[in-house]
Amino acid sequence: DGGITQSPKYLFRKEGQNVTLSCEQNLNHDAMYWYRQDPGQGLRLIYYSQIVNDFQKGDIAEGYSVSREKKESFPLTVTSAQKNPTAFYLCASSIVDLRGQRNQPQHFGDGTRLSIL
Amino acid sequence: GENVEQHPSTLSVQEGDSAVIKCTYSDSASNYFPWYKQELGKRPQLIIDIRSNVGEKKDQRIAVTLNKTAKHFSLHITETQPEDSAVYFCAASVYNFNKFYFGSGTKLNVKP
């Protein structure tokens, strides 16, 4: 989906460093999500946001932080408190269907692969 | 919260054969079940989805079935082709939370 752009594609983190992963979407979606994917495992939810200036913790939020100041942007910061940050990070977005009251499919970005130096 | 289990973790079939991947979920309030295909190093892409008011849905060689009573749903791929080789993920969600719970994935290998 060309509508979701993640950058950078590869990122390296030094000991004690915070790094920020970018996620931008031009699909006019209200909801945005961050997932972590480890080799051979499924997607685990880090944070999600259904509306600007509001976000909720997912299942593995410790060591991560987010902001949602604009509808199209949902950056993820991997802090030094996250002791095992090496993983593939996926950002996704979806429509919030208030009228039909039905969940809509998520659209994913190409991911950022984070490694430790 | 919801727990989604997916089986098998790996599946190897001969080209032209059928492949079936099964998922179970725990929360009876889950009402939307998408399936994603992820090729190596790429983004997951939606291939088919089903809602709880429907028992089966087909799209060419792909079909999904849902058994709400047993809380399980399955992906069926017929006449498999080498380009079907990928990792497939199932997911379940409840409306009003906009949270999706993913299975652990099935690596499908279609041998030519």
mmCIF file of C-alpha atoms in Angstrom:
data_model
loop_
_atom_site.group_PDB
_atom_site.id
_atom_site.type_symbol
_atom_site.label_atom_id
_atom_site.label_comp_id
_atom_site.label_asym_id
_atom_site.label_seq_id
_atom_site.Cartn_x
_atom_site.Cartn_y
_atom_site.Cartn_z
ATOM 1 C CA ASP A 1 0.000 0.000 0.000
ATOM 2 C CA GLY A 2 1.677 3.184 -1.177
ATOM 3 C CA GLY A 3 -0.422 5.114 1.343
ATOM 4 C CA ILE A 4 1.685 4.181 4.368
ATOM 5 C CA THR A 5 5.328 5.150 4.483
ATOM 6 C CA GLN A 6 7.736 3.921 7.119
ATOM 7 C CA SER A 7 11.255 5.234 7.473
ATOM 8 C CA PRO A 8 13.995 4.398 7.707
ATOM 9 C CA LYS A 9 14.004 0.904 6.256
ATOM 10 C CA TYR A 10 16.993 -0.099 8.397
ATOM 11 C CA LEU A 11 18.028 1.446 11.711
ATOM 12 C CA PHE A 12 20.827 0.738 14.127
ATOM 13 C CA ARG A 13 20.729 1.650 17.785
ATOM 14 C CA LYS A 14 23.667 2.172 20.088
ATOM 15 C CA GLU A 15 23.632 1.290 23.782
ATOM 16 C CA GLY A 16 21.644 3.825 25.816
ATOM 17 C CA GLN A 17 20.260 5.556 22.756
ATOM 18 C CA ASN A 18 16.662 6.415 21.933
ATOM 19 C CA VAL A 19 15.643 6.022 18.305
ATOM 20 C CA THR A 20 12.476 7.117 16.528
ATOM 21 C CA LEU A 21 10.716 5.252 13.741
ATOM 22 C CA SER A 22 8.577 7.268 11.403
ATOM 23 C CA CYS A 23 5.136 6.294 10.094
ATOM 24 C CA GLU A 24 3.125 8.535 7.779
ATOM 25 C CA GLN A 25 -0.148 7.744 6.002
ATOM 26 C CA ASN A 26 -2.136 9.629 3.388
ATOM 27 C CA LEU A 27 -5.164 7.332 3.490
ATOM 28 C CA ASN A 28 -7.110 9.638 5.831
ATOM 29 C CA HIS A 29 -7.392 6.769 8.323
ATOM 30 C CA ASP A 30 -8.266 7.589 11.907
ATOM 31 C CA ALA A 31 -6.667 4.559 13.544
ATOM 32 C CA MET A 32 -2.948 3.776 13.516
ATOM 33 C CA TYR A 33 -0.974 0.936 15.062
ATOM 34 C CA TRP A 34 2.557 -0.210 15.807
ATOM 35 C CA TYR A 35 3.493 -3.869 15.832
ATOM 36 C CA ARG A 36 6.668 -5.724 16.600
ATOM 37 C CA GLN A 37 7.514 -8.874 14.655
ATOM 38 C CA ASP A 38 10.210 -11.268 15.808
ATOM 39 C CA PRO A 39 11.524 -14.097 13.604
ATOM 40 C CA GLY A 40 9.032 -16.933 13.319
ATOM 41 C CA GLN A 41 6.454 -15.120 15.417
ATOM 42 C CA GLY A 42 3.256 -13.253 14.851
ATOM 43 C CA LEU A 43 2.603 -9.553 15.201
ATOM 44 C CA ARG A 44 2.507 -8.157 18.710
ATOM 45 C CA LEU A 45 0.788 -4.831 19.359
ATOM 46 C CA ILE A 46 2.918 -2.095 20.923
ATOM 47 C CA TYR A 47 0.638 0.961 20.786
ATOM 48 C CA TYR A 48 -2.430 2.044 18.915
ATOM 49 C CA SER A 49 -4.326 5.269 18.395
ATOM 50 C CA GLN A 50 -7.908 5.741 17.280
ATOM 51 C CA ILE A 51 -7.872 9.519 17.148
ATOM 52 C CA VAL A 52 -5.462 12.445 17.199
ATOM 53 C CA ASN A 53 -3.968 13.243 20.616
ATOM 54 C CA ASP A 54 -5.054 9.914 22.044
ATOM 55 C CA PHE A 55 -3.343 6.516 22.150
ATOM 56 C CA GLN A 56 -3.442 3.306 24.160
ATOM 57 C CA LYS A 57 -0.863 0.762 25.200
ATOM 58 C CA GLY A 58 -0.857 -2.565 23.470
ATOM 59 C CA ASP A 59 0.445 -5.841 24.845
ATOM 60 C CA ILE A 60 4.162 -4.952 24.841
ATOM 61 C CA ALA A 61 4.344 -1.179 25.412
ATOM 62 C CA GLU A 62 7.178 -1.202 27.948
ATOM 63 C CA GLY A 63 10.264 0.556 26.623
ATOM 64 C CA TYR A 64 8.356 2.287 23.833
ATOM 65 C CA SER A 65 6.605 5.635 23.479
ATOM 66 C CA VAL A 66 4.417 7.239 20.799
ATOM 67 C CA SER A 67 2.729 10.494 19.935
ATOM 68 C CA ARG A 68 -0.229 11.340 17.695
ATOM 69 C CA GLU A 69 -0.132 15.067 17.102
ATOM 70 C CA LYS A 70 -1.354 14.783 13.512
ATOM 71 C CA LYS A 71 -3.822 12.398 11.913
ATOM 72 C CA GLU A 72 -1.325 11.280 9.294
ATOM 73 C CA SER A 73 1.645 10.677 11.605
ATOM 74 C CA PHE A 74 2.298 8.171 14.389
ATOM 75 C CA PRO A 75 6.014 8.020 15.295
ATOM 76 C CA LEU A 76 7.359 5.316 17.594
ATOM 77 C CA THR A 77 10.314 5.915 19.909
ATOM 78 C CA VAL A 78 12.285 2.914 21.076
ATOM 79 C CA THR A 79 13.841 4.024 24.339
ATOM 80 C CA SER A 80 16.950 2.760 26.077
ATOM 81 C CA ALA A 81 14.618 1.011 28.527
ATOM 82 C CA GLN A 82 13.770 -1.503 25.799
ATOM 83 C CA LYS A 83 16.532 -4.033 26.386
ATOM 84 C CA ASN A 84 15.827 -6.246 23.406
ATOM 85 C CA PRO A 85 14.804 -3.916 20.582
ATOM 86 C CA THR A 86 16.095 -5.986 17.654
ATOM 87 C CA ALA A 87 13.028 -6.763 15.562
ATOM 88 C CA PHE A 88 11.002 -5.850 12.496
ATOM 89 C CA TYR A 89 8.579 -3.010 13.250
ATOM 90 C CA LEU A 90 5.382 -2.608 11.285
ATOM 91 C CA CYS A 91 3.054 0.362 11.248
ATOM 92 C CA ALA A 92 -0.555 0.001 10.142
ATOM 93 C CA SER A 93 -3.659 2.125 9.753
ATOM 94 C CA SER A 94 -7.357 1.519 9.336
ATOM 95 C CA ILE A 95 -10.660 3.266 8.906
ATOM 96 C CA VAL A 96 -12.794 3.680 12.010
ATOM 97 C CA ASP A 97 -16.274 2.804 10.789
ATOM 98 C CA LEU A 98 -18.550 4.600 13.230
ATOM 99 C CA ARG A 99 -21.595 4.485 10.945
ATOM 100 C CA GLY A 100 -21.469 0.790 10.117
ATOM 101 C CA GLN A 101 -19.900 -0.088 13.462
ATOM 102 C CA ARG A 102 -17.644 -2.670 11.880
ATOM 103 C CA ASN A 103 -13.901 -3.128 12.146
ATOM 104 C CA GLN A 104 -12.096 -2.520 8.879
ATOM 105 C CA PRO A 105 -8.899 -4.205 7.636
ATOM 106 C CA GLN A 106 -5.532 -2.799 8.483
ATOM 107 C CA HIS A 107 -3.134 -1.548 5.836
ATOM 108 C CA PHE A 108 0.553 -1.997 6.567
ATOM 109 C CA GLY A 109 3.739 -0.119 5.762
ATOM 110 C CA ASP A 110 6.922 -1.784 4.498
ATOM 111 C CA GLY A 111 8.443 -1.966 7.976
ATOM 112 C CA THR A 112 11.623 -0.858 9.704
ATOM 113 C CA ARG A 113 14.264 -3.361 10.700
ATOM 114 C CA LEU A 114 15.962 -2.268 13.924
ATOM 115 C CA SER A 115 19.244 -3.760 15.087
ATOM 116 C CA ILE A 116 21.643 -3.172 17.954
ATOM 117 C CA LEU A 117 25.176 -1.946 17.229
ATOM 118 C CA GLY B 1 -8.042 -10.453 26.195
ATOM 119 C CA GLU B 2 -8.359 -12.396 22.980
ATOM 120 C CA ASN B 3 -6.029 -15.312 22.268
ATOM 121 C CA VAL B 4 -5.607 -16.523 18.692
ATOM 122 C CA GLU B 5 -3.876 -19.826 17.985
ATOM 123 C CA GLN B 6 -2.824 -20.829 14.489
ATOM 124 C CA HIS B 7 -1.848 -24.245 13.086
ATOM 125 C CA PRO B 8 0.251 -25.583 11.527
ATOM 126 C CA SER B 9 3.338 -23.411 11.898
ATOM 127 C CA THR B 10 4.749 -24.779 8.645
ATOM 128 C CA LEU B 11 3.008 -26.428 5.725
ATOM 129 C CA SER B 12 4.556 -27.917 2.638
ATOM 130 C CA VAL B 13 2.402 -28.932 -0.330
ATOM 131 C CA GLN B 14 2.923 -29.938 -3.915
ATOM 132 C CA GLU B 15 1.921 -27.466 -6.598
ATOM 133 C CA GLY B 16 -1.723 -27.996 -7.494
ATOM 134 C CA ASP B 17 -2.669 -29.451 -4.127
ATOM 135 C CA SER B 18 -4.859 -27.698 -1.562
ATOM 136 C CA ALA B 19 -3.639 -26.060 1.645
ATOM 137 C CA VAL B 20 -5.642 -25.501 4.815
ATOM 138 C CA ILE B 21 -4.623 -23.291 7.737
ATOM 139 C CA LYS B 22 -6.666 -23.246 10.933
ATOM 140 C CA CYS B 23 -7.104 -20.672 13.677
ATOM 141 C CA THR B 24 -8.995 -20.709 16.955
ATOM 142 C CA TYR B 25 -9.969 -17.736 19.062
ATOM 143 C CA SER B 26 -11.079 -17.371 22.653
ATOM 144 C CA ASP B 27 -13.295 -14.265 22.818
ATOM 145 C CA SER B 28 -16.837 -14.987 21.646
ATOM 146 C CA ALA B 29 -17.302 -11.234 21.048
ATOM 147 C CA SER B 30 -14.778 -11.299 18.168
ATOM 148 C CA ASN B 31 -16.648 -10.568 14.973
ATOM 149 C CA TYR B 32 -14.116 -9.795 12.265
ATOM 150 C CA PHE B 33 -11.466 -12.190 10.979
ATOM 151 C CA PRO B 34 -8.956 -11.070 8.329
ATOM 152 C CA TRP B 35 -6.204 -13.163 6.752
ATOM 153 C CA TYR B 36 -2.887 -11.653 5.685
ATOM 154 C CA LYS B 37 -0.136 -12.927 3.406
ATOM 155 C CA GLN B 38 3.416 -11.804 4.073
ATOM 156 C CA GLU B 39 6.209 -12.498 1.626
ATOM 157 C CA LEU B 40 9.761 -12.500 2.907
ATOM 158 C CA GLY B 41 10.822 -9.027 4.062
ATOM 159 C CA LYS B 42 7.616 -7.403 2.852
ATOM 160 C CA ARG B 43 4.496 -5.965 4.390
ATOM 161 C CA PRO B 44 1.504 -8.156 5.286
ATOM 162 C CA GLN B 45 -1.247 -7.838 2.713
ATOM 163 C CA LEU B 46 -4.913 -8.600 3.241
ATOM 164 C CA ILE B 47 -6.043 -11.542 1.106
ATOM 165 C CA ILE B 48 -9.525 -12.261 2.439
ATOM 166 C CA ASP B 49 -11.665 -11.504 5.463
ATOM 167 C CA ILE B 50 -14.909 -12.719 7.000
ATOM 168 C CA ARG B 51 -17.391 -11.276 9.469
ATOM 169 C CA SER B 52 -19.301 -13.189 12.103
ATOM 170 C CA ASN B 53 -22.623 -13.023 10.274
ATOM 171 C CA VAL B 54 -21.222 -15.143 7.437
ATOM 172 C CA GLY B 55 -20.129 -18.783 7.484
ATOM 173 C CA GLU B 56 -18.042 -18.883 4.322
ATOM 174 C CA LYS B 57 -16.508 -16.521 1.806
ATOM 175 C CA LYS B 58 -14.706 -17.290 -1.456
ATOM 176 C CA ASP B 59 -12.451 -15.306 -3.736
ATOM 177 C CA GLN B 60 -11.181 -17.345 -6.678
ATOM 178 C CA ARG B 61 -8.759 -19.951 -5.255
ATOM 179 C CA ILE B 62 -9.053 -18.687 -1.696
ATOM 180 C CA ALA B 63 -11.848 -19.356 0.773
ATOM 181 C CA VAL B 64 -12.388 -18.776 4.463
ATOM 182 C CA THR B 65 -14.828 -20.637 6.700
ATOM 183 C CA LEU B 66 -16.006 -19.594 10.153
ATOM 184 C CA ASN B 67 -17.546 -21.717 12.895
ATOM 185 C CA LYS B 68 -18.715 -19.334 15.609
ATOM 186 C CA THR B 69 -19.913 -22.075 17.927
ATOM 187 C CA ALA B 70 -16.536 -23.786 17.947
ATOM 188 C CA LYS B 71 -14.691 -20.457 17.710
ATOM 189 C CA HIS B 72 -12.505 -21.424 14.813
ATOM 190 C CA PHE B 73 -11.917 -20.244 11.269
ATOM 191 C CA SER B 74 -9.868 -21.643 8.415
ATOM 192 C CA LEU B 75 -8.155 -20.512 5.243
ATOM 193 C CA HIS B 76 -8.397 -22.791 2.214
ATOM 194 C CA ILE B 77 -6.195 -22.357 -0.829
ATOM 195 C CA THR B 78 -6.952 -24.586 -3.801
ATOM 196 C CA GLU B 79 -4.742 -25.341 -6.815
ATOM 197 C CA THR B 80 -1.709 -23.946 -5.041
ATOM 198 C CA GLN B 81 1.026 -22.268 -7.047
ATOM 199 C CA PRO B 82 4.671 -21.493 -6.158
ATOM 200 C CA GLU B 83 3.773 -17.806 -5.783
ATOM 201 C CA ASP B 84 1.460 -18.768 -2.916
ATOM 202 C CA SER B 85 4.586 -19.527 -0.865
ATOM 203 C CA ALA B 86 4.629 -17.026 2.015
ATOM 204 C CA VAL B 87 3.725 -16.668 5.667
ATOM 205 C CA TYR B 88 0.002 -16.435 6.353
ATOM 206 C CA PHE B 89 -1.442 -14.774 9.452
ATOM 207 C CA CYS B 90 -4.957 -14.956 10.798
ATOM 208 C CA ALA B 91 -6.375 -12.289 13.085
ATOM 209 C CA ALA B 92 -9.465 -11.640 15.175
ATOM 210 C CA SER B 93 -10.971 -8.424 16.435
ATOM 211 C CA VAL B 94 -13.944 -7.048 18.322
ATOM 212 C CA TYR B 95 -15.642 -3.871 17.158
ATOM 213 C CA ASN B 96 -15.191 -0.815 19.363
ATOM 214 C CA PHE B 97 -11.683 -1.635 20.348
ATOM 215 C CA ASN B 98 -10.057 -1.554 16.924
ATOM 216 C CA LYS B 99 -7.512 -4.001 18.257
ATOM 217 C CA PHE B 100 -6.463 -6.973 16.181
ATOM 218 C CA TYR B 101 -5.043 -10.139 17.694
ATOM 219 C CA PHE B 102 -2.814 -12.095 15.346
ATOM 220 C CA GLY B 103 -1.975 -15.761 15.156
ATOM 221 C CA SER B 104 1.684 -16.798 15.148
ATOM 222 C CA GLY B 105 1.742 -17.420 11.399
ATOM 223 C CA THR B 106 1.974 -20.377 9.020
ATOM 224 C CA LYS B 107 4.858 -20.667 6.608
ATOM 225 C CA LEU B 108 3.480 -22.208 3.423
ATOM 226 C CA ASN B 109 5.880 -23.746 0.952
ATOM 227 C CA VAL B 110 4.493 -24.790 -2.421
ATOM 228 C CA LYS B 111 6.872 -27.133 -4.187
ATOM 229 C CA PRO B 112 6.893 -26.964 -8.001
#
